[in-house]
PDB file of C-alpha atoms and ligand atoms in Angstrom:
ATOM      1  CA  MET A  30    -127.031 -68.175 210.850  1.00 48.00           C
ATOM      2  CA  THR A  31    -128.872 -70.176 208.025  1.00 50.00           C
ATOM      3  CA  ALA A  32    -127.372 -73.256 206.073  1.00 51.00           C
ATOM      4  CA  SER A  33    -126.132 -70.917 203.279  1.00 58.00           C
ATOM      5  CA  THR A  34    -124.716 -67.933 205.135  1.00 70.00           C
ATOM      6  CA  ASN A  35    -121.990 -67.261 207.698  1.00 79.00           C
ATOM      7  CA  VAL A  36    -122.326 -64.815 210.515  1.00 76.00           C
ATOM      8  CA  ALA A  37    -121.485 -61.903 208.226  1.00 76.00           C
ATOM      9  CA  GLY A  38    -124.491 -63.096 206.269  1.00 78.00           C
ATOM     10  CA  SER A  39    -122.469 -63.695 203.016  1.00 76.00           C
ATOM     11  CA  TYR A  40    -120.834 -66.928 201.387  1.00 76.00           C
ATOM     12  CA  ASP A  41    -121.248 -70.299 202.821  1.00 76.00           C
ATOM     13  CA  GLY A  42    -117.752 -71.115 204.474  1.00 83.00           C
ATOM     14  CA  ARG A  43    -118.741 -74.858 205.130  1.00 87.00           C
ATOM     15  CA  GLY A  44    -116.689 -76.177 202.423  1.00 92.00           C
ATOM     16  CA  LEU A  45    -113.659 -74.434 203.765  1.00 94.00           C
ATOM     17  CA  ILE A  46    -114.172 -75.807 207.207  1.00 96.00           C
ATOM     18  CA  GLU A  47    -114.736 -79.364 206.028  1.00 96.00           C
ATOM     19  CA  THR A  48    -111.361 -78.888 204.061  1.00 96.00           C
ATOM     20  CA  ILE A  49    -109.398 -77.820 207.025  1.00 97.00           C
ATOM     21  CA  TYR A  50    -110.858 -80.901 208.968  1.00 96.00           C
ATOM     22  CA  ARG A  51    -109.883 -83.150 205.973  1.00 96.00           C
ATOM     23  CA  ARG A  52    -106.221 -82.076 205.838  1.00 98.00           C
ATOM     24  CA  HIS A  53    -103.999 -84.554 207.351  1.00 98.00           C
ATOM     25  CA  SER A  54    -100.249 -85.124 206.712  1.00 98.00           C
ATOM     26  CA  VAL A  55     -99.857 -87.666 203.990  1.00 98.00           C
ATOM     27  CA  ARG A  56     -96.830 -89.832 204.076  1.00 98.00           C
ATOM     28  CA  ALA A  57     -97.592 -92.261 201.182  1.00 98.00           C
ATOM     29  CA  TYR A  58     -98.001 -91.236 197.608  1.00 98.00           C
ATOM     30  CA  LYS A  59     -99.056 -92.469 194.158  1.00 98.00           C
ATOM     31  CA  SER A  60     -96.214 -92.128 191.500  1.00 96.00           C
ATOM     32  CA  ASP A  61     -98.388 -89.767 189.410  1.00 94.00           C
ATOM     33  CA  GLN A  62     -96.741 -86.437 188.957  1.00 94.00           C
ATOM     34  CA  ILE A  63     -98.973 -83.261 189.549  1.00 96.00           C
ATOM     35  CA  ASP A  64     -99.086 -81.126 186.299  1.00 95.00           C
ATOM     36  CA  ASP A  65     -97.461 -77.757 186.226  1.00 98.00           C
ATOM     37  CA  ARG A  66    -100.639 -75.719 185.942  1.00 98.00           C
ATOM     38  CA  ARG A  67    -102.057 -77.374 189.193  1.00 98.00           C
ATOM     39  CA  ILE A  68     -98.746 -76.462 190.904  1.00 98.00           C
ATOM     40  CA  LEU A  69     -98.934 -72.902 189.694  1.00 98.00           C
ATOM     41  CA  GLU A  70    -102.557 -72.567 190.788  1.00 98.00           C
ATOM     42  CA  LEU A  71    -101.547 -73.771 194.339  1.00 98.00           C
ATOM     43  CA  LEU A  72     -98.709 -71.180 194.493  1.00 98.00           C
ATOM     44  CA  ASP A  73    -101.146 -68.650 193.357  1.00 98.00           C
ATOM     45  CA  VAL A  74    -103.470 -69.491 196.292  1.00 98.00           C
ATOM     46  CA  ALA A  75    -100.445 -69.516 198.601  1.00 98.00           C
ATOM     47  CA  VAL A  76     -99.456 -65.902 197.965  1.00 98.00           C
ATOM     48  CA  THR A  77    -102.938 -64.662 199.125  1.00 98.00           C
ATOM     49  CA  ALA A  78    -101.990 -65.567 202.728  1.00 98.00           C
ATOM     50  CA  PRO A  79    -101.531 -62.752 205.217  1.00 98.00           C
ATOM     51  CA  THR A  80     -98.143 -61.069 204.965  1.00 98.00           C
ATOM     52  CA  ALA A  81     -96.743 -58.726 207.681  1.00 98.00           C
ATOM     53  CA  MET A  82     -96.346 -55.076 206.557  1.00 97.00           C
ATOM     54  CA  HIS A  83     -97.548 -56.400 203.258  1.00 98.00           C
ATOM     55  CA  GLN A  84     -93.815 -57.193 202.454  1.00 98.00           C
ATOM     56  CA  GLU A  85     -94.839 -60.484 200.539  1.00 98.00           C
ATOM     57  CA  PRO A  86     -91.274 -62.149 201.088  1.00 98.00           C
ATOM     58  CA  CYS A  87     -92.269 -65.580 200.021  1.00 98.00           C
ATOM     59  CA  GLN A  88     -90.296 -67.136 197.124  1.00 98.00           C
ATOM     60  CA  PHE A  89     -90.709 -70.709 195.771  1.00 99.00           C
ATOM     61  CA  VAL A  90     -88.589 -73.487 194.402  1.00 99.00           C
ATOM     62  CA  VAL A  91     -90.463 -76.519 192.908  1.00 98.00           C
ATOM     63  CA  VAL A  92     -88.404 -79.708 192.980  1.00 98.00           C
ATOM     64  CA  GLN A  93     -89.569 -82.548 191.007  1.00 98.00           C
ATOM     65  CA  ASP A  94     -86.182 -84.274 190.121  1.00 98.00           C
ATOM     66  CA  ARG A  95     -86.399 -87.517 192.135  1.00 97.00           C
ATOM     67  CA  ALA A  96     -82.502 -87.779 192.100  1.00 98.00           C
ATOM     68  CA  LEU A  97     -82.166 -84.454 193.491  1.00 98.00           C
ATOM     69  CA  LEU A  98     -84.880 -85.073 196.209  1.00 98.00           C
ATOM     70  CA  LYS A  99     -82.991 -88.315 197.262  1.00 98.00           C
ATOM     71  CA  ARG A 100     -79.672 -86.378 197.481  1.00 98.00           C
ATOM     72  CA  ILE A 101     -81.495 -83.642 199.624  1.00 98.00           C
ATOM     73  CA  SER A 102     -83.119 -86.429 201.647  1.00 98.00           C
ATOM     74  CA  ASP A 103     -79.588 -88.109 202.216  1.00 97.00           C
ATOM     75  CA  ARG A 104     -78.118 -84.995 203.415  1.00 98.00           C
ATOM     76  CA  ALA A 105     -80.916 -84.290 205.758  1.00 98.00           C
ATOM     77  CA  LYS A 106     -80.424 -87.707 207.229  1.00 97.00           C
ATOM     78  CA  GLU A 107     -76.550 -87.128 207.527  1.00 96.00           C
ATOM     79  CA  LEU A 108     -77.270 -83.843 209.489  1.00 95.00           C
ATOM     80  CA  THR A 109     -79.520 -85.668 211.783  1.00 89.00           C
ATOM     81  CA  PHE A 110     -76.686 -88.159 212.584  1.00 82.00           C
ATOM     82  CA  ALA A 111     -74.172 -85.434 213.175  1.00 84.00           C
ATOM     83  CA  ASP A 112     -76.595 -83.568 215.497  1.00 79.00           C
ATOM     84  CA  ALA A 113     -77.411 -86.827 217.300  1.00 76.00           C
ATOM     85  CA  LEU A 114     -73.757 -87.801 217.673  1.00 74.00           C
ATOM     86  CA  HIS A 115     -73.046 -84.464 218.758  1.00 74.00           C
ATOM     87  CA  HIS A 116     -75.718 -84.584 221.550  1.00 72.00           C
ATOM     88  CA  GLY A 117     -74.558 -88.202 222.428  1.00 68.00           C
ATOM     89  CA  ASN A 118     -77.927 -89.439 221.242  1.00 56.00           C
ATOM     90  CA  VAL A 119     -78.639 -93.174 220.771  1.00 51.00           C
ATOM     91  CA  LEU A 120     -79.322 -92.876 216.922  1.00 51.00           C
ATOM     92  CA  LYS A 121     -77.261 -95.448 215.220  1.00 52.00           C
ATOM     93  CA  ARG A 122     -76.724 -96.634 211.623  1.00 52.00           C
ATOM     94  CA  PRO A 123     -78.021-100.039 211.106  1.00 49.00           C
ATOM     95  CA  GLY A 124     -75.166-102.524 211.243  1.00 50.00           C
ATOM     96  CA  SER A 125     -72.988-100.108 213.471  1.00 54.00           C
ATOM     97  CA  ALA A 126     -71.897-101.060 216.995  1.00 52.00           C
ATOM     98  CA  GLY A 127     -74.842-100.875 219.322  1.00 50.00           C
ATOM     99  CA  ASP A 128     -77.537-100.037 216.664  1.00 47.00           C
ATOM    100  CA  GLY A 129     -80.190-101.843 218.700  1.00 41.00           C
ATOM    101  CA  LYS A 130     -81.804 -98.528 218.710  1.00 41.00           C
ATOM    102  CA  SER A 131     -81.710 -97.767 214.993  1.00 47.00           C
ATOM    103  CA  SER A 132     -84.158 -95.481 213.797  1.00 70.00           C
ATOM    104  CA  ARG A 133     -86.129 -94.949 210.587  1.00 78.00           C
ATOM    105  CA  ASP A 134     -83.684 -92.003 209.825  1.00 72.00           C
ATOM    106  CA  ALA A 135     -80.889 -94.594 209.963  1.00 78.00           C
ATOM    107  CA  ASP A 136     -82.400 -96.576 207.241  1.00 88.00           C
ATOM    108  CA  PRO A 137     -80.563 -95.693 203.989  1.00 90.00           C
ATOM    109  CA  GLU A 138     -83.841 -96.491 202.142  1.00 93.00           C
ATOM    110  CA  PHE A 139     -85.941 -93.973 204.071  1.00 97.00           C
ATOM    111  CA  ASP A 140     -86.839 -90.934 201.981  1.00 98.00           C
ATOM    112  CA  ILE A 141     -87.811 -87.939 204.355  1.00 98.00           C
ATOM    113  CA  PHE A 142     -90.084 -86.925 201.486  1.00 98.00           C
ATOM    114  CA  TYR A 143     -91.881 -90.228 201.477  1.00 98.00           C
ATOM    115  CA  ASP A 144     -91.557 -90.740 197.639  1.00 97.00           C
ATOM    116  CA  ALA A 145     -93.674 -87.672 196.827  1.00 98.00           C
ATOM    117  CA  GLY A 146     -93.170 -86.413 193.349  1.00 95.00           C
ATOM    118  CA  THR A 147     -93.003 -82.721 194.242  1.00 98.00           C
ATOM    119  CA  LEU A 148     -91.371 -80.822 196.999  1.00 98.00           C
ATOM    120  CA  VAL A 149     -92.284 -76.955 197.457  1.00 99.00           C
ATOM    121  CA  VAL A 150     -89.772 -74.948 199.272  1.00 99.00           C
ATOM    122  CA  ILE A 151     -90.899 -71.586 200.534  1.00 99.00           C
ATOM    123  CA  ALA A 152     -87.854 -69.394 200.854  1.00 99.00           C
ATOM    124  CA  ALA A 153     -87.309 -65.805 201.725  1.00 98.00           C
ATOM    125  CA  GLU A 154     -84.803 -63.173 202.609  1.00 98.00           C
ATOM    126  CA  VAL A 155     -85.182 -62.726 206.535  1.00 98.00           C
ATOM    127  CA  THR A 156     -85.401 -59.065 206.671  1.00 96.00           C
ATOM    128  CA  ASN A 157     -87.826 -58.804 209.550  1.00 96.00           C
ATOM    129  CA  GLU A 158     -89.117 -60.871 212.651  1.00 98.00           C
ATOM    130  CA  PHE A 159     -92.278 -61.902 210.711  1.00 98.00           C
ATOM    131  CA  VAL A 160     -90.660 -63.301 207.540  1.00 98.00           C
ATOM    132  CA  THR A 161     -90.815 -66.972 208.778  1.00 98.00           C
ATOM    133  CA  ALA A 162     -94.408 -66.497 209.817  1.00 98.00           C
ATOM    134  CA  ASP A 163     -95.340 -65.150 206.404  1.00 98.00           C
ATOM    135  CA  CYS A 164     -93.679 -68.310 204.884  1.00 99.00           C
ATOM    136  CA  TRP A 165     -95.538 -70.597 207.005  1.00 98.00           C
ATOM    137  CA  LEU A 166     -98.955 -68.944 206.579  1.00 98.00           C
ATOM    138  CA  ALA A 167     -98.293 -69.378 202.890  1.00 99.00           C
ATOM    139  CA  ALA A 168     -97.482 -72.921 203.539  1.00 99.00           C
ATOM    140  CA  GLY A 169    -100.725 -73.432 205.551  1.00 98.00           C
ATOM    141  CA  THR A 170    -102.708 -71.939 202.903  1.00 98.00           C
ATOM    142  CA  LEU A 171    -101.253 -73.749 200.041  1.00 98.00           C
ATOM    143  CA  MET A 172    -101.806 -77.127 202.088  1.00 98.00           C
ATOM    144  CA  LEU A 173    -105.383 -76.316 202.526  1.00 98.00           C
ATOM    145  CA  ALA A 174    -105.790 -75.453 198.867  1.00 98.00           C
ATOM    146  CA  ALA A 175    -104.165 -78.651 197.821  1.00 98.00           C
ATOM    147  CA  THR A 176    -106.308 -80.504 200.254  1.00 98.00           C
ATOM    148  CA  ALA A 177    -109.441 -79.101 198.449  1.00 97.00           C
ATOM    149  CA  GLN A 178    -108.048 -80.180 195.181  1.00 97.00           C
ATOM    150  CA  GLY A 179    -107.634 -83.743 196.313  1.00 97.00           C
ATOM    151  CA  PHE A 180    -103.802 -83.668 196.948  1.00 98.00           C
ATOM    152  CA  GLY A 181    -102.121 -84.650 200.115  1.00 98.00           C
ATOM    153  CA  THR A 182     -99.264 -82.854 201.601  1.00 98.00           C
ATOM    154  CA  CYS A 183     -96.997 -82.759 204.485  1.00 98.00           C
ATOM    155  CA  CYS A 184     -94.512 -80.256 205.945  1.00 98.00           C
ATOM    156  CA  ILE A 185     -90.873 -81.545 206.032  1.00 98.00           C
ATOM    157  CA  GLY A 186     -89.242 -79.573 208.781  1.00 98.00           C
ATOM    158  CA  SER A 187     -86.412 -82.065 208.842  1.00 97.00           C
ATOM    159  CA  ALA A 188     -85.347 -80.882 205.316  1.00 98.00           C
ATOM    160  CA  VAL A 189     -84.625 -77.280 206.250  1.00 98.00           C
ATOM    161  CA  GLY A 190     -81.045 -77.885 207.444  1.00 98.00           C
ATOM    162  CA  ALA A 191     -80.191 -79.813 204.241  1.00 98.00           C
ATOM    163  CA  LEU A 192     -81.852 -77.187 202.139  1.00 98.00           C
ATOM    164  CA  ASN A 193     -79.831 -74.546 203.721  1.00 98.00           C
ATOM    165  CA  LEU A 194     -76.447 -76.122 202.958  1.00 98.00           C
ATOM    166  CA  PRO A 195     -74.561 -74.044 200.368  1.00 98.00           C
ATOM    167  CA  GLN A 196     -74.335 -77.064 197.933  1.00 98.00           C
ATOM    168  CA  THR A 197     -78.220 -77.666 198.070  1.00 98.00           C
ATOM    169  CA  LYS A 198     -79.054 -74.007 197.686  1.00 98.00           C
ATOM    170  CA  ALA A 199     -76.598 -73.678 194.579  1.00 98.00           C
ATOM    171  CA  GLU A 200     -78.439 -76.831 193.186  1.00 98.00           C
ATOM    172  CA  LEU A 201     -81.819 -75.251 193.672  1.00 98.00           C
ATOM    173  CA  GLY A 202     -80.864 -71.686 192.638  1.00 98.00           C
ATOM    174  CA  ILE A 203     -81.534 -70.174 196.109  1.00 98.00           C
ATOM    175  CA  PRO A 204     -79.423 -67.052 196.394  1.00 98.00           C
ATOM    176  CA  THR A 205     -77.063 -66.771 199.382  1.00 98.00           C
ATOM    177  CA  ALA A 206     -79.124 -64.224 201.099  1.00 98.00           C
ATOM    178  CA  VAL A 207     -82.503 -66.300 200.793  1.00 98.00           C
ATOM    179  CA  GLN A 208     -83.191 -69.010 203.291  1.00 98.00           C
ATOM    180  CA  ALA A 209     -85.161 -72.039 202.764  1.00 98.00           C
ATOM    181  CA  ILE A 210     -87.953 -71.700 205.436  1.00 98.00           C
ATOM    182  CA  ALA A 211     -90.989 -74.092 204.803  1.00 99.00           C
ATOM    183  CA  PRO A 212     -90.730 -77.250 202.839  1.00 98.00           C
ATOM    184  CA  LEU A 213     -93.640 -79.131 201.877  1.00 98.00           C
ATOM    185  CA  ILE A 214     -94.352 -82.290 199.990  1.00 98.00           C
ATOM    186  CA  ILE A 215     -97.343 -82.624 197.544  1.00 98.00           C
ATOM    187  CA  GLY A 216     -98.641 -85.569 195.714  1.00 98.00           C
ATOM    188  CA  LEU A 217    -101.763 -87.731 195.291  1.00 98.00           C
ATOM    189  CA  PRO A 218    -102.329 -89.864 198.504  1.00 98.00           C
ATOM    190  CA  GLN A 219    -101.987 -93.612 198.123  1.00 98.00           C
ATOM    191  CA  THR A 220    -104.896 -93.896 200.557  1.00 97.00           C
ATOM    192  CA  ASP A 221    -107.056 -91.879 202.977  1.00 95.00           C
ATOM    193  CA  VAL A 222    -105.239 -90.821 206.017  1.00 95.00           C
ATOM    194  CA  PRO A 223    -107.159 -90.977 209.370  1.00 94.00           C
ATOM    195  CA  PRO A 224    -106.939 -87.910 211.401  1.00 94.00           C
ATOM    196  CA  THR A 225    -104.533 -87.501 214.178  1.00 96.00           C
ATOM    197  CA  SER A 226    -105.629 -86.617 217.690  1.00 97.00           C
ATOM    198  CA  ARG A 227    -105.413 -83.110 219.213  1.00 97.00           C
ATOM    199  CA  LYS A 228    -105.253 -82.049 222.849  1.00 98.00           C
ATOM    200  CA  PRO A 229    -108.183 -80.147 224.085  1.00 98.00           C
ATOM    201  CA  VAL A 230    -108.125 -76.526 223.327  1.00 98.00           C
ATOM    202  CA  ASN A 231    -106.148 -74.724 226.045  1.00 98.00           C
ATOM    203  CA  VAL A 232    -107.738 -71.273 226.880  1.00 98.00           C
ATOM    204  CA  ILE A 233    -105.483 -70.001 229.529  1.00 98.00           C
ATOM    205  CA  LYS A 234    -107.800 -67.169 230.382  1.00 98.00           C
ATOM    206  CA  TRP A 235    -110.800 -65.405 228.869  1.00 98.00           C
ATOM    207  CA  VAL A 236    -110.807 -61.886 230.046  1.00 98.00           C
ATOM    208  CA  ARG A 237    -114.229 -59.967 229.718  1.00 97.00           C
TER     209      ARG A 237
HETATM  210  C1  LIG B  21     -93.234 -76.880 211.141  1.00 63.58           C
HETATM  211  C2  LIG B  21     -93.509 -78.452 210.855  1.00 63.58           C
HETATM  212  C3  LIG B  21     -92.606 -79.296 210.547  1.00 63.58           C
HETATM  213  C4  LIG B  21     -92.922 -80.770 210.368  1.00 63.58           C
HETATM  214  N1  LIG B  21     -91.878 -81.592 209.878  1.00 63.58           N
HETATM  215  C5  LIG B  21     -92.231 -82.894 209.665  1.00 63.58           C
HETATM  216  C6  LIG B  21     -91.134 -83.661 209.111  1.00 63.58           C
HETATM  217  O1  LIG B  21     -90.113 -83.372 208.988  1.00 63.58           O
HETATM  218  N2  LIG B  21     -91.565 -85.130 208.862  1.00 63.58           N
HETATM  219  C7  LIG B  21     -92.801 -85.436 208.773  1.00 63.58           C
HETATM  220  O2  LIG B  21     -93.295 -86.666 208.666  1.00 63.58           O
HETATM  221  N3  LIG B  21     -93.833 -84.615 209.309  1.00 63.58           N
HETATM  222  C8  LIG B  21     -93.597 -83.283 209.842  1.00 63.58           C
HETATM  223  N4  LIG B  21     -94.642 -82.398 210.120  1.00 63.58           N
HETATM  224  C9  LIG B  21     -95.998 -82.943 210.162  1.00 63.58           C
HETATM  225  C10 LIG B  21     -96.481 -83.159 211.679  1.00 63.58           C
HETATM  226  O3  LIG B  21     -95.778 -84.355 212.057  1.00 63.58           O
HETATM  227  C11 LIG B  21     -98.025 -83.402 211.535  1.00 63.58           C
HETATM  228  O4  LIG B  21     -98.372 -82.129 211.211  1.00 63.58           O
HETATM  229  C12 LIG B  21     -98.500 -83.645 213.091  1.00 63.58           C
HETATM  230  O5  LIG B  21     -98.208 -84.941 213.466  1.00 63.58           O
HETATM  231  C13 LIG B  21    -100.104 -83.541 212.962  1.00 63.58           C
HETATM  232  O6  LIG B  21    -100.709 -84.416 212.029  1.00 63.58           O
HETATM  233  P1  LIG B  21    -101.544 -83.795 211.064  1.00 63.58           P
HETATM  234  O7  LIG B  21    -100.873 -82.887 210.020  1.00 63.58           O
HETATM  235  O8  LIG B  21    -102.013 -85.083 210.059  1.00 63.58           O
HETATM  236  O9  LIG B  21    -102.770 -83.282 211.444  1.00 63.58           O
HETATM  237  C14 LIG B  21     -94.206 -81.015 210.425  1.00 63.58           C
HETATM  238  C15 LIG B  21     -95.478 -80.293 210.726  1.00 63.58           C
HETATM  239  C16 LIG B  21     -94.928 -78.933 210.903  1.00 63.58           C
HETATM  240  C17 LIG B  21     -96.010 -78.082 211.257  1.00 63.58           C
END
């Protein structure tokens, strides 16, 4: 393999590999809003991801209304509390009895979307067992494209419950039969984010 070709002898994929290593979850954003054209370009890349049985189930909602993002964040935190209480967890609201273990999620100021100006929700009608995989593959593709363009991203799995509440779905125009599956935030990173570590690759067995 030369510097300019890959094993197939065609294009130089080093830029993509570098982008993959450069992608880190960004949790602090500048206030600048991304323009619509850029977002549409990213969605266009996202839908090139592999799709089981070529069903192309992904649908997109773009949320840039900060008041709505805050409402969804608050609902997500409420659901976390409800869940934690249900499971007898130690999560407490600040100021409540025994709040010695109060968490970030208990902070009314904490925004699960980290003040990013754009949330992209990838949604789909779950008609087969691979639909969620399709959505997350589209999310991964979108995140890499965003990284290549200098944007930061972060998956926000903690928003899924709140996004699927009937009230939120109505606000976002998500039809009843469609589920929000992969939420991710996009914006201009405030600073460079250092990489997180990974466990060594675990090859259980290599059968030859
Ligand atoms: C399905 C999924 C859900 C996630 N949900 C959240 C989340 O709710 N909040 C958050 O801050 N990060 C979330 N993350 C980001 C992970 O914490 C992050 O990818 C992981 O720590 C590795 O760091 P890196 O992305 O910088 O490599 C999520 C990631 C995935 C794949």
